[in-house]
Coordinates of C-alpha atoms and ligand atoms in Angstrom, one line a residue:
M1 CA -0.3 -45.3 -10.2
A2 CA -3.9 -45.2 -10.5
T3 CA -4.6 -46.3 -14.2
D4 CA -8.3 -47.8 -13.6
E5 CA -10.6 -46.5 -15.6
S6 CA -12.4 -46.8 -12.0
A7 CA -10.0 -43.7 -11.0
W8 CA -11.4 -41.4 -13.3
W9 CA -12.3 -38.4 -10.9
R10 CA -8.3 -38.6 -10.3
T11 CA -6.9 -39.0 -13.5
G12 CA -9.6 -37.0 -15.6
V13 CA -9.8 -32.8 -16.4
V14 CA -13.3 -31.7 -14.5
Y15 CA -15.2 -28.9 -16.3
Q16 CA -17.7 -27.3 -14.3
V17 CA -21.1 -26.1 -16.9
Y18 CA -22.8 -23.2 -15.3
P19 CA -26.2 -24.3 -17.0
R20 CA -27.7 -21.0 -17.3
S21 CA -24.7 -19.6 -19.3
F22 CA -23.6 -22.4 -21.3
A23 CA -25.9 -22.6 -23.9
D24 CA -29.3 -22.0 -24.6
S25 CA -31.3 -23.8 -26.8
D26 CA -35.0 -22.2 -26.9
G27 CA -34.4 -18.4 -27.6
D28 CA -35.4 -17.3 -23.7
G29 CA -31.7 -16.1 -22.9
I30 CA -31.1 -18.2 -20.6
G31 CA -29.0 -21.9 -20.7
D32 CA -30.5 -24.9 -20.7
I33 CA -30.4 -28.4 -20.6
P34 CA -30.6 -29.4 -24.7
G35 CA -28.1 -26.0 -25.6
L36 CA -25.4 -27.9 -23.3
I37 CA -26.7 -31.0 -25.0
A38 CA -25.8 -29.5 -28.8
H39 CA -22.3 -28.6 -27.4
L40 CA -21.2 -31.9 -25.5
D41 CA -19.0 -31.9 -28.9
H42 CA -16.7 -28.7 -27.5
L43 CA -16.1 -31.3 -24.4
G44 CA -15.9 -34.3 -26.0
P45 CA -12.7 -36.5 -27.8
D46 CA -12.8 -34.4 -30.7
G47 CA -12.8 -31.2 -28.5
L48 CA -11.6 -30.0 -25.5
G49 CA -11.0 -33.8 -24.4
I50 CA -12.5 -33.3 -20.7
D51 CA -14.0 -36.5 -18.8
A52 CA -16.4 -34.9 -16.8
I53 CA -19.0 -31.8 -16.3
W54 CA -19.8 -30.4 -12.9
L55 CA -23.6 -28.8 -13.5
S56 CA -24.0 -26.3 -11.3
P57 CA -27.5 -26.7 -10.2
I58 CA -30.2 -27.8 -12.5
Y59 CA -33.2 -28.5 -10.0
P60 CA -36.5 -26.0 -9.8
S61 CA -35.9 -22.9 -7.8
P62 CA -36.8 -19.9 -7.3
G63 CA -33.5 -18.6 -8.4
L64 CA -32.6 -16.3 -5.5
D65 CA -29.7 -17.7 -5.3
L66 CA -29.5 -19.0 -9.1
G67 CA -30.4 -22.5 -8.5
Y68 CA -28.6 -22.8 -5.1
D69 CA -32.2 -22.7 -3.6
V70 CA -33.4 -25.7 -4.2
A71 CA -37.2 -26.3 -4.1
D72 CA -37.0 -29.7 -5.6
H73 CA -34.1 -32.3 -5.2
A74 CA -35.2 -34.4 -7.0
A75 CA -36.5 -32.9 -10.3
I76 CA -35.5 -31.0 -13.2
D77 CA -36.1 -26.9 -13.3
P78 CA -38.5 -26.5 -16.4
I79 CA -36.5 -23.8 -17.5
M80 CA -33.7 -26.2 -17.9
G81 CA -35.5 -28.7 -19.9
S82 CA -37.4 -31.6 -19.0
D83 CA -36.8 -35.2 -17.2
G84 CA -36.5 -36.7 -20.8
D85 CA -33.6 -34.1 -21.4
F86 CA -31.8 -35.1 -18.3
D87 CA -31.4 -38.5 -19.1
R88 CA -30.6 -37.6 -22.4
L89 CA -28.0 -35.2 -21.1
V90 CA -26.5 -38.5 -19.4
R91 CA -26.7 -40.8 -22.5
E92 CA -25.2 -38.5 -24.8
A93 CA -22.4 -37.2 -22.2
H94 CA -21.7 -41.3 -21.7
D95 CA -21.3 -42.0 -25.0
R96 CA -18.8 -39.3 -25.9
G97 CA -16.9 -40.8 -22.2
I98 CA -17.3 -37.9 -20.6
R99 CA -19.2 -38.1 -16.7
V100 CA -21.9 -36.1 -15.4
I101 CA -21.3 -34.7 -12.0
L102 CA -24.5 -33.3 -10.0
D103 CA -24.2 -30.4 -8.0
L104 CA -26.1 -31.3 -4.5
V105 CA -27.2 -28.4 -2.2
M106 CA -28.1 -30.6 1.3
N107 CA -27.1 -27.9 3.7
H108 CA -30.4 -25.6 2.8
T109 CA -33.8 -26.1 0.7
S110 CA -35.2 -23.0 -0.8
D111 CA -37.4 -21.5 1.3
Q112 CA -40.2 -22.5 -1.4
H113 CA -39.6 -26.1 -0.5
P114 CA -42.6 -28.1 0.3
W115 CA -40.6 -29.2 3.4
F116 CA -39.5 -25.5 4.2
A117 CA -43.2 -24.8 4.0
A118 CA -44.5 -27.7 6.5
S119 CA -42.0 -26.6 9.2
R120 CA -42.9 -23.4 9.0
A121 CA -46.5 -24.2 9.3
S122 CA -46.5 -25.6 13.2
R123 CA -44.3 -26.7 15.6
D124 CA -45.9 -30.1 15.9
G125 CA -46.5 -30.8 12.3
A126 CA -44.5 -33.9 10.8
R127 CA -41.8 -31.7 9.6
A128 CA -41.4 -29.0 12.7
D129 CA -37.5 -29.9 13.0
W130 CA -36.7 -30.3 9.8
Y131 CA -35.4 -27.0 9.9
L132 CA -32.9 -25.1 12.8
W133 CA -36.1 -23.5 14.8
R134 CA -35.2 -21.4 18.2
D135 CA -37.0 -19.5 20.2
P136 CA -35.5 -15.8 20.9
A137 CA -32.8 -15.4 23.1
S138 CA -34.7 -12.2 24.8
R139 CA -37.0 -9.5 23.5
D140 CA -36.3 -6.2 23.0
P141 CA -37.6 -2.4 25.1
G142 CA -40.0 -2.3 22.1
G143 CA -41.1 -6.1 22.8
R144 CA -39.1 -7.1 19.6
P145 CA -37.6 -10.8 19.6
R146 CA -33.9 -10.9 19.4
P147 CA -32.0 -13.9 17.4
P148 CA -31.0 -16.8 19.8
N149 CA -27.0 -16.6 18.9
N150 CA -24.8 -13.9 17.3
W151 CA -24.5 -16.5 14.1
L152 CA -24.4 -14.2 10.9
S153 CA -25.1 -15.3 7.6
F154 CA -22.7 -15.2 4.7
F155 CA -24.4 -13.3 2.5
G156 CA -25.0 -10.3 5.4
G157 CA -26.9 -9.6 8.6
S158 CA -28.0 -12.3 11.3
A159 CA -28.6 -15.7 10.2
W160 CA -31.7 -15.9 11.8
T161 CA -35.3 -15.1 10.5
W162 CA -37.9 -14.5 12.4
E163 CA -41.3 -16.9 11.5
P164 CA -44.7 -15.0 13.0
T165 CA -46.3 -18.4 12.0
R166 CA -44.5 -20.0 14.4
G167 CA -43.1 -17.4 16.9
Q168 CA -40.0 -18.7 16.4
F169 CA -36.7 -18.4 14.3
Y170 CA -35.0 -20.2 11.7
L171 CA -31.4 -20.7 10.7
H172 CA -30.3 -19.4 7.2
T173 CA -26.3 -19.5 6.9
F174 CA -26.8 -17.6 3.2
L175 CA -30.1 -16.4 2.5
P176 CA -33.1 -16.0 4.4
G177 CA -34.6 -17.8 1.4
Q178 CA -32.5 -20.4 2.0
P179 CA -33.2 -21.8 5.4
D180 CA -31.2 -24.6 6.8
L181 CA -31.7 -28.2 7.2
N182 CA -31.2 -29.9 10.4
W183 CA -28.7 -32.5 10.1
R184 CA -29.2 -34.5 13.1
Q185 CA -32.8 -34.9 12.3
P186 CA -32.4 -39.0 10.8
A187 CA -35.5 -38.4 8.8
V188 CA -33.8 -35.2 7.0
R189 CA -30.9 -37.6 6.5
A190 CA -33.0 -40.5 5.1
A191 CA -34.7 -37.8 2.8
L192 CA -31.4 -37.0 1.4
Y193 CA -30.2 -39.8 0.9
S194 CA -33.1 -41.1 -1.0
I195 CA -32.4 -38.4 -3.2
V196 CA -29.2 -39.5 -3.5
R197 CA -30.1 -42.9 -4.8
G198 CA -32.5 -41.5 -6.7
W199 CA -29.8 -39.9 -8.8
L200 CA -27.0 -42.6 -8.9
A201 CA -29.8 -44.9 -10.2
R202 CA -30.6 -42.4 -12.9
G203 CA -26.5 -43.0 -14.2
V204 CA -25.0 -39.9 -12.7
D205 CA -21.2 -40.3 -11.6
G206 CA -20.8 -38.5 -8.9
F207 CA -21.7 -35.5 -7.1
R208 CA -20.2 -31.7 -5.9
L209 CA -21.4 -31.3 -2.5
D210 CA -22.7 -27.7 -1.7
V211 CA -20.7 -26.1 1.5
F212 CA -20.6 -29.8 3.4
N213 CA -18.7 -28.7 5.9
A214 CA -21.7 -26.6 7.3
F215 CA -24.3 -29.0 7.6
L216 CA -23.5 -30.2 10.7
K217 CA -23.9 -27.3 13.6
D218 CA -23.2 -26.9 17.2
P219 CA -26.4 -28.8 19.3
D220 CA -26.3 -26.2 21.7
L221 CA -26.3 -23.8 19.1
A222 CA -23.5 -21.7 20.9
S223 CA -22.6 -18.1 20.1
N224 CA -19.1 -18.1 18.2
P225 CA -16.4 -16.4 19.4
V226 CA -16.0 -12.5 18.1
V227 CA -12.7 -11.3 17.1
G228 CA -13.2 -7.8 16.5
A229 CA -12.6 -5.6 13.1
A230 CA -12.5 -7.2 10.0
A231 CA -13.7 -5.3 6.7
R232 CA -16.3 -8.1 6.3
P233 CA -18.8 -8.3 8.9
W234 CA -18.1 -12.5 8.8
D235 CA -14.7 -12.3 9.3
R236 CA -15.2 -10.8 13.0
Q237 CA -16.4 -14.3 14.2
I238 CA -14.2 -17.6 14.6
H239 CA -16.7 -20.2 13.0
V240 CA -16.2 -23.5 15.7
N241 CA -19.8 -23.4 16.1
D242 CA -21.8 -23.0 12.9
K243 CA -19.8 -25.3 10.8
D244 CA -17.0 -28.0 11.0
Q245 CA -18.7 -29.8 13.9
P246 CA -16.6 -33.6 15.4
D247 CA -19.7 -35.5 14.6
L248 CA -19.5 -34.6 10.6
A249 CA -17.6 -37.4 9.9
Y250 CA -20.1 -40.0 11.2
L251 CA -22.6 -38.4 8.4
L252 CA -20.1 -38.5 5.7
D253 CA -19.2 -42.0 6.1
Q254 CA -22.7 -42.0 5.9
F255 CA -22.9 -40.8 2.3
R256 CA -19.7 -41.9 1.1
A257 CA -21.5 -45.6 1.8
I258 CA -24.0 -44.7 -0.9
V259 CA -22.2 -43.3 -3.4
D260 CA -19.6 -46.3 -2.6
E261 CA -22.2 -48.9 -3.6
R262 CA -21.7 -48.0 -7.3
K263 CA -18.3 -48.6 -9.1
G264 CA -16.9 -45.6 -10.0
R265 CA -19.1 -43.6 -8.3
M266 CA -16.9 -40.2 -6.5
S267 CA -17.9 -36.7 -4.9
V268 CA -16.3 -33.7 -4.1
G269 CA -16.9 -31.7 -1.4
E270 CA -16.9 -28.0 -1.5
L271 CA -14.9 -26.6 1.6
F272 CA -16.9 -23.4 2.9
E273 CA -14.1 -21.5 4.3
G274 CA -11.0 -23.4 5.7
G275 CA -7.4 -24.2 4.4
P276 CA -5.4 -27.2 2.7
E277 CA -5.5 -28.5 5.9
T278 CA -8.9 -28.9 6.4
A279 CA -9.3 -29.6 2.7
A280 CA -6.8 -33.0 3.4
R281 CA -8.6 -34.1 6.3
Y282 CA -12.0 -34.2 4.7
T283 CA -10.7 -36.5 1.9
S284 CA -10.9 -40.2 1.7
E285 CA -10.8 -42.5 -1.1
R286 CA -12.9 -41.4 -4.1
H287 CA -14.4 -38.9 -1.8
L288 CA -12.5 -35.1 -2.9
V289 CA -12.6 -32.0 -1.1
F290 CA -12.1 -29.0 -3.1
D291 CA -8.8 -26.4 -1.7
F292 CA -8.9 -22.9 -2.8
S293 CA -5.5 -21.9 -2.0
L294 CA -4.5 -21.4 -5.6
I295 CA -7.6 -19.7 -6.1
E296 CA -6.3 -16.9 -3.5
Q297 CA -2.7 -16.8 -4.9
D298 CA -1.6 -13.5 -7.3
W299 CA 0.2 -14.3 -10.3
S300 CA 3.9 -15.1 -8.7
A301 CA 6.4 -17.8 -8.3
E302 CA 6.5 -16.9 -5.0
A303 CA 2.9 -16.7 -3.8
F304 CA 1.5 -20.0 -5.9
G305 CA 5.4 -21.2 -4.7
R306 CA 4.3 -21.2 -1.3
A307 CA 1.0 -22.7 -1.7
I308 CA 1.7 -25.4 -3.4
D309 CA 4.3 -26.5 -0.6
A310 CA 1.7 -26.1 1.3
R311 CA -0.7 -28.0 0.1
E312 CA 1.7 -30.6 -0.9
A313 CA 2.7 -30.5 3.0
A314 CA -1.2 -30.8 3.8
F315 CA -2.7 -33.6 1.9
G316 CA 0.6 -35.9 1.7
P317 CA 1.8 -38.6 -0.2
D318 CA -1.6 -40.0 0.4
R319 CA -4.4 -37.5 -0.2
W320 CA -5.6 -36.9 -3.8
P321 CA -6.0 -32.9 -4.2
T322 CA -8.1 -30.9 -6.4
V323 CA -6.8 -28.0 -8.6
V324 CA -9.0 -25.1 -9.1
L325 CA -8.2 -21.7 -10.1
S326 CA -12.0 -20.4 -10.7
N327 CA -15.7 -21.0 -10.1
H328 CA -18.9 -19.5 -10.5
D329 CA -18.1 -17.5 -7.3
R330 CA -14.6 -16.2 -8.0
S331 CA -13.6 -13.5 -10.1
R332 CA -12.2 -15.0 -13.9
Q333 CA -8.7 -16.3 -13.8
A334 CA -7.6 -14.1 -17.0
T335 CA -9.1 -11.0 -14.9
R336 CA -7.7 -11.9 -12.0
L337 CA -4.6 -13.1 -12.6
G338 CA -3.9 -11.2 -16.0
T339 CA -4.3 -7.9 -14.5
V340 CA -2.3 -7.5 -11.1
R341 CA 0.8 -6.3 -13.4
M342 CA 0.8 -3.5 -15.6
R343 CA 1.1 -4.2 -19.4
A344 CA 0.4 -7.7 -18.4
D345 CA -1.3 -9.6 -21.3
P346 CA -3.9 -11.5 -19.9
D347 CA -4.2 -14.2 -22.5
A348 CA -0.7 -15.1 -22.1
I349 CA -0.9 -15.4 -18.3
A350 CA -4.2 -17.5 -18.9
K351 CA -1.7 -19.9 -20.9
A352 CA 0.3 -20.1 -18.1
A353 CA -2.0 -20.7 -15.6
A354 CA -3.7 -23.7 -17.7
V355 CA -0.2 -25.7 -17.8
V356 CA -0.4 -24.8 -13.7
L357 CA -3.9 -26.1 -13.6
M358 CA -3.1 -29.3 -15.8
T359 CA 0.0 -30.4 -14.4
L360 CA 0.2 -30.0 -10.5
R361 CA -0.8 -33.1 -8.7
G362 CA -4.3 -33.2 -8.3
T363 CA -8.0 -33.2 -10.3
P364 CA -8.5 -30.1 -12.4
F365 CA -11.5 -28.5 -12.1
L366 CA -12.1 -26.4 -15.3
Y367 CA -14.4 -23.4 -15.2
Y368 CA -17.0 -22.8 -18.5
G369 CA -15.4 -19.9 -20.6
E370 CA -11.6 -20.3 -18.5
E371 CA -10.3 -22.3 -21.8
I372 CA -11.1 -19.3 -24.3
G373 CA -9.6 -16.8 -21.5
L374 CA -12.8 -15.1 -21.0
R375 CA -12.5 -11.5 -18.6
D376 CA -15.0 -11.0 -16.2
V377 CA -18.0 -8.9 -17.1
M378 CA -18.2 -5.4 -15.7
I379 CA -22.1 -5.7 -14.3
P380 CA -23.6 -2.4 -13.7
S381 CA -25.0 -2.1 -9.8
S382 CA -28.2 -1.5 -11.7
E383 CA -28.6 -4.5 -13.3
A384 CA -26.5 -6.9 -10.7
I385 CA -28.6 -9.4 -9.9
D386 CA -26.5 -11.3 -7.4
P387 CA -28.3 -10.9 -4.2
P388 CA -25.3 -10.3 -1.8
A389 CA -24.0 -7.9 -4.9
R390 CA -27.3 -5.9 -4.8
T391 CA -26.9 -5.5 -0.4
A392 CA -23.1 -4.4 -0.7
G393 CA -22.4 -1.3 0.2
P394 CA -19.7 0.0 3.0
R395 CA -21.1 -2.0 6.2
F396 CA -21.1 -5.1 3.7
P397 CA -18.0 -5.7 1.0
W398 CA -18.8 -7.7 -1.5
W399 CA -18.0 -8.6 -4.5
N400 CA -19.9 -9.1 -7.8
R401 CA -20.2 -13.1 -8.9
D402 CA -22.4 -11.8 -11.6
Q403 CA -19.0 -11.0 -13.3
C404 CA -18.0 -14.5 -14.2
R405 CA -21.2 -15.8 -15.0
S406 CA -21.9 -14.3 -18.5
P407 CA -22.8 -16.5 -21.3
M408 CA -20.5 -18.7 -23.2
P409 CA -19.6 -16.4 -26.1
W410 CA -19.7 -19.6 -29.5
A411 CA -19.5 -17.7 -32.3
P412 CA -19.3 -13.7 -33.4
G413 CA -22.4 -12.5 -34.2
P414 CA -25.7 -11.3 -32.6
G415 CA -25.7 -13.5 -29.0
A416 CA -22.3 -14.9 -30.0
G417 CA -24.4 -17.8 -30.7
F418 CA -25.4 -18.6 -27.1
T419 CA -29.2 -17.3 -27.6
T420 CA -31.4 -15.6 -30.5
G421 CA -32.7 -13.5 -27.6
R422 CA -31.6 -11.5 -25.1
P423 CA -29.2 -13.5 -22.7
W424 CA -29.9 -13.2 -19.2
I425 CA -26.8 -11.2 -17.9
R426 CA -24.6 -9.2 -20.2
L427 CA -22.3 -10.8 -22.8
G428 CA -18.2 -9.9 -22.4
V429 CA -17.5 -7.2 -24.6
D430 CA -15.1 -8.6 -26.5
H431 CA -17.3 -11.7 -27.8
E432 CA -17.0 -10.6 -31.3
V433 CA -13.6 -12.2 -31.3
R434 CA -13.1 -14.1 -28.2
N435 CA -15.3 -17.0 -28.6
V436 CA -14.6 -20.5 -29.3
A437 CA -15.7 -20.5 -33.4
C438 CA -12.5 -17.9 -33.8
Q439 CA -10.4 -19.9 -30.9
A440 CA -10.4 -22.9 -32.8
A441 CA -9.4 -21.2 -35.7
D442 CA -6.0 -19.6 -34.1
P443 CA -3.8 -22.2 -33.2
E444 CA -2.1 -19.5 -31.1
S445 CA -5.2 -19.2 -29.2
V446 CA -6.2 -19.9 -25.0
L447 CA -8.1 -22.5 -26.6
E448 CA -5.6 -24.1 -29.2
T449 CA -3.6 -23.9 -25.7
Y450 CA -5.9 -26.3 -23.7
R451 CA -6.1 -28.6 -26.3
R452 CA -2.7 -29.1 -26.8
L453 CA -2.6 -29.6 -22.5
L454 CA -5.5 -32.0 -22.3
R455 CA -3.7 -34.0 -25.3
A456 CA -0.5 -34.1 -23.6
R457 CA -1.6 -35.4 -20.4
R458 CA -3.8 -37.8 -21.8
A459 CA -0.9 -39.2 -23.8
N460 CA 1.2 -39.2 -20.6
P461 CA -0.6 -40.5 -17.5
T462 CA 2.3 -39.6 -15.8
L463 CA 1.1 -36.0 -16.1
C464 CA -2.2 -37.3 -14.2
S465 CA -1.1 -39.4 -11.7
G466 CA 2.9 -39.6 -11.2
R467 CA 4.6 -38.0 -8.2
F468 CA 4.9 -34.8 -7.4
A469 CA 8.2 -32.9 -6.8
R470 CA 9.1 -29.3 -6.7
I471 CA 12.2 -28.5 -7.5
D472 CA 14.8 -25.5 -7.8
S473 CA 14.6 -24.1 -11.2
G474 CA 17.8 -22.0 -10.9
N475 CA 15.3 -19.1 -11.5
A476 CA 13.2 -17.1 -8.7
D477 CA 10.7 -16.4 -11.3
V478 CA 10.1 -19.7 -12.7
L479 CA 8.7 -22.4 -10.8
A480 CA 9.6 -26.2 -11.3
W481 CA 7.9 -29.4 -10.5
T482 CA 8.6 -33.2 -12.1
R483 CA 6.1 -35.5 -12.2
S484 CA 7.4 -39.2 -12.1
H485 CA 6.4 -42.5 -12.6
E486 CA 8.8 -45.4 -12.6
D487 CA 11.2 -44.5 -15.5
D488 CA 8.6 -42.0 -16.6
Q489 CA 9.4 -37.9 -15.8
A490 CA 7.9 -35.1 -16.9
L491 CA 9.3 -32.0 -16.2
V492 CA 6.9 -28.3 -15.7
L493 CA 8.6 -24.7 -16.1
V494 CA 6.2 -22.2 -15.4
N495 CA 7.9 -18.5 -16.1
F496 CA 6.0 -16.0 -14.3
T497 CA 7.0 -12.7 -15.7
G498 CA 7.0 -10.5 -18.4
D499 CA 10.6 -10.9 -18.7
P500 CA 12.5 -13.7 -21.0
A501 CA 13.8 -16.2 -18.0
R502 CA 16.9 -18.8 -18.2
V503 CA 16.7 -21.4 -16.1
A504 CA 18.6 -24.3 -15.4
P505 CA 16.3 -26.9 -12.9
V506 CA 18.9 -28.7 -10.5
G507 CA 18.2 -32.3 -9.7
V508 CA 16.7 -33.3 -12.9
R509 CA 18.5 -35.7 -15.6
G510 CA 17.6 -35.2 -19.3
P511 CA 17.6 -35.5 -22.4
W512 CA 14.3 -34.2 -22.7
R513 CA 11.6 -33.4 -25.3
P514 CA 9.0 -31.6 -25.5
L515 CA 5.3 -32.2 -24.9
A516 CA 3.2 -29.3 -24.3
G517 CA 2.9 -25.4 -23.5
T518 CA 1.9 -21.9 -23.9
H519 CA 3.5 -21.2 -27.5
L520 CA 3.2 -23.2 -30.7
S521 CA 7.0 -22.6 -31.6
W522 CA 9.7 -24.5 -28.9
P523 CA 12.0 -22.3 -27.2
D524 CA 15.5 -23.0 -28.4
L525 CA 15.9 -26.2 -26.6
P526 CA 19.5 -27.1 -26.6
A527 CA 20.7 -30.6 -27.3
G528 CA 19.3 -32.5 -24.1
G529 CA 16.4 -29.9 -23.5
L530 CA 17.9 -28.2 -20.7
P531 CA 19.6 -25.3 -20.0
L532 CA 17.0 -23.0 -21.4
T533 CA 15.3 -19.7 -21.9
L534 CA 11.8 -19.0 -21.5
R535 CA 9.9 -16.3 -23.6
P536 CA 7.5 -13.9 -21.1
Y537 CA 5.1 -15.6 -19.5
E538 CA 6.2 -19.0 -21.1
A539 CA 5.3 -22.7 -19.5
V540 CA 6.9 -25.9 -20.8
V541 CA 6.0 -29.2 -19.9
L542 CA 9.2 -31.5 -21.1
G543 CA 9.2 -35.5 -20.6
R544 CA 12.4 -37.2 -20.6
V545 CA 13.2 -39.6 -23.4
Q546 CA 13.5 -43.2 -22.3
T547 CA 17.2 -43.9 -23.2
A548 CA 17.4 -47.5 -24.8
L549 CA 18.6 -48.6 -21.9
A550 CA 16.0 -47.2 -19.7
Q551 CA 13.4 -48.7 -22.5
S552 CA 14.9 -52.0 -22.0
G553 CA 15.3 -52.4 -18.5
Ligands
NOJ1 C1 -21.3 -21.9 -2.0 C2 -21.9 -22.2 -4.1 O1 -20.4 -22.1 -4.7 C3 -22.3 -20.6 -3.7 O2 -22.7 -20.0 -5.2 C4 -23.8 -20.1 -3.4 O3 -24.6 -19.3 -3.2 C5 -23.9 -21.1 -1.5 N1 -22.8 -22.1 -1.4 C6 -24.8 -21.3 -0.9 O4 -25.5 -22.4 -1.6

């Protein structure tokens, strides 16, 4: 079991900050780095007690994709603060034992990036081949150029945009304002690696790699096979040529060697589509890969049980997974999981989901606001900011990611303690009651449940790193698993239903004592702990009481 300090990426909890929405210090309605620094105590050892923060992009950006269109990878967006603010953030986070992970967007840049400005200017300048430029496949009868292949933008339409200056198309897997870099050009890699080294030198502890498995494309840019009907145009192709190329492994090794030059640094790759097998294949020591299979499940024991088994089978005992139930691209878990069933209580489900997140095998990634059970915020289409949401329609079905990016409510009152100005996007309607201050004062809140769970993890390392086994709870609506290390064992029971559930887990030996759970009071534990009856949506973490014999042995 990994217990040394440098294995924090395995034992710790990573908290995702969406900086625009976390805390605004200057009243412009947009969250910033000084605002984040001012709220570090919420995250530090006297608050939630997380181990690292991952910051969604904080670099200068025209903001077409809210920071995922980077105009300078080595600088701080003035909207977010200054260079000095960033260095202070790293210092102040480290002082509280919090590591800092940056979001590296290296598949593409903004079209406002000086590299792209140079590249688009001519076919034979120094940066001419830093992006993927191609001649038209042909011309239509009207003389208009046809794109080089059938590739699609994930955000809708063709992945190719015509650039009259060069008389060529350029490739963009996302928006036209996000041209894809040419990773096969060594100078591009060298420039990106030097940026990575620069951030490491500034004390950054790790990186999240945006859509890393799309860095390389088929060298001949062959069209993707078409599979026919699917609601989203993107799903009508098999994406064998625009991502997941075999020679990517070599480039990842190059990148990882740079990160590995420094002790205790890590990375986590954002898998751009693909299941747990693909995620496991790309995973290596100190380099995690998101597996989004849990995020895609309905709130049922059957669905989660199947997904957990598939992950465990894919990763096996030697590869370390991540646990992700939400992020800045998906519906929030209280809304997504909590409103599926009629009369379900989203807060109760949010607490049970917290137990799942914090006790499965893998590094938990907790998205800001989930710790207070934030809901998706309905943004009227007239206020939509997310670019694909603005162009969504029957021919391009798309969900609105604005809904999961609403400002963090810190306290009751106007601006919810997030800003003294007008928030860049709507606050949730319940911010007067659903905020950090109110929940900190309520021992039964979602926040206090998270705090208790994180404390239990810190006090019981087996919960973080122990071997994982799923066991039969004796009840189809209740999932059960154990985490074990030597004589130490934890037992987790999660009731997925709104009804009481009697459980008599098979194959475990107590006696058990409660470590943490969704409820402040414990279910009636018989002597020895089992069998017991869980209350609706109740989840408990039990620890095996070490007998005198076991302790002396
Ligand atoms: C994945 C990010 O999570 C998403 O927010 C972004 O729009 C795309 N990559 C493009 O960078």
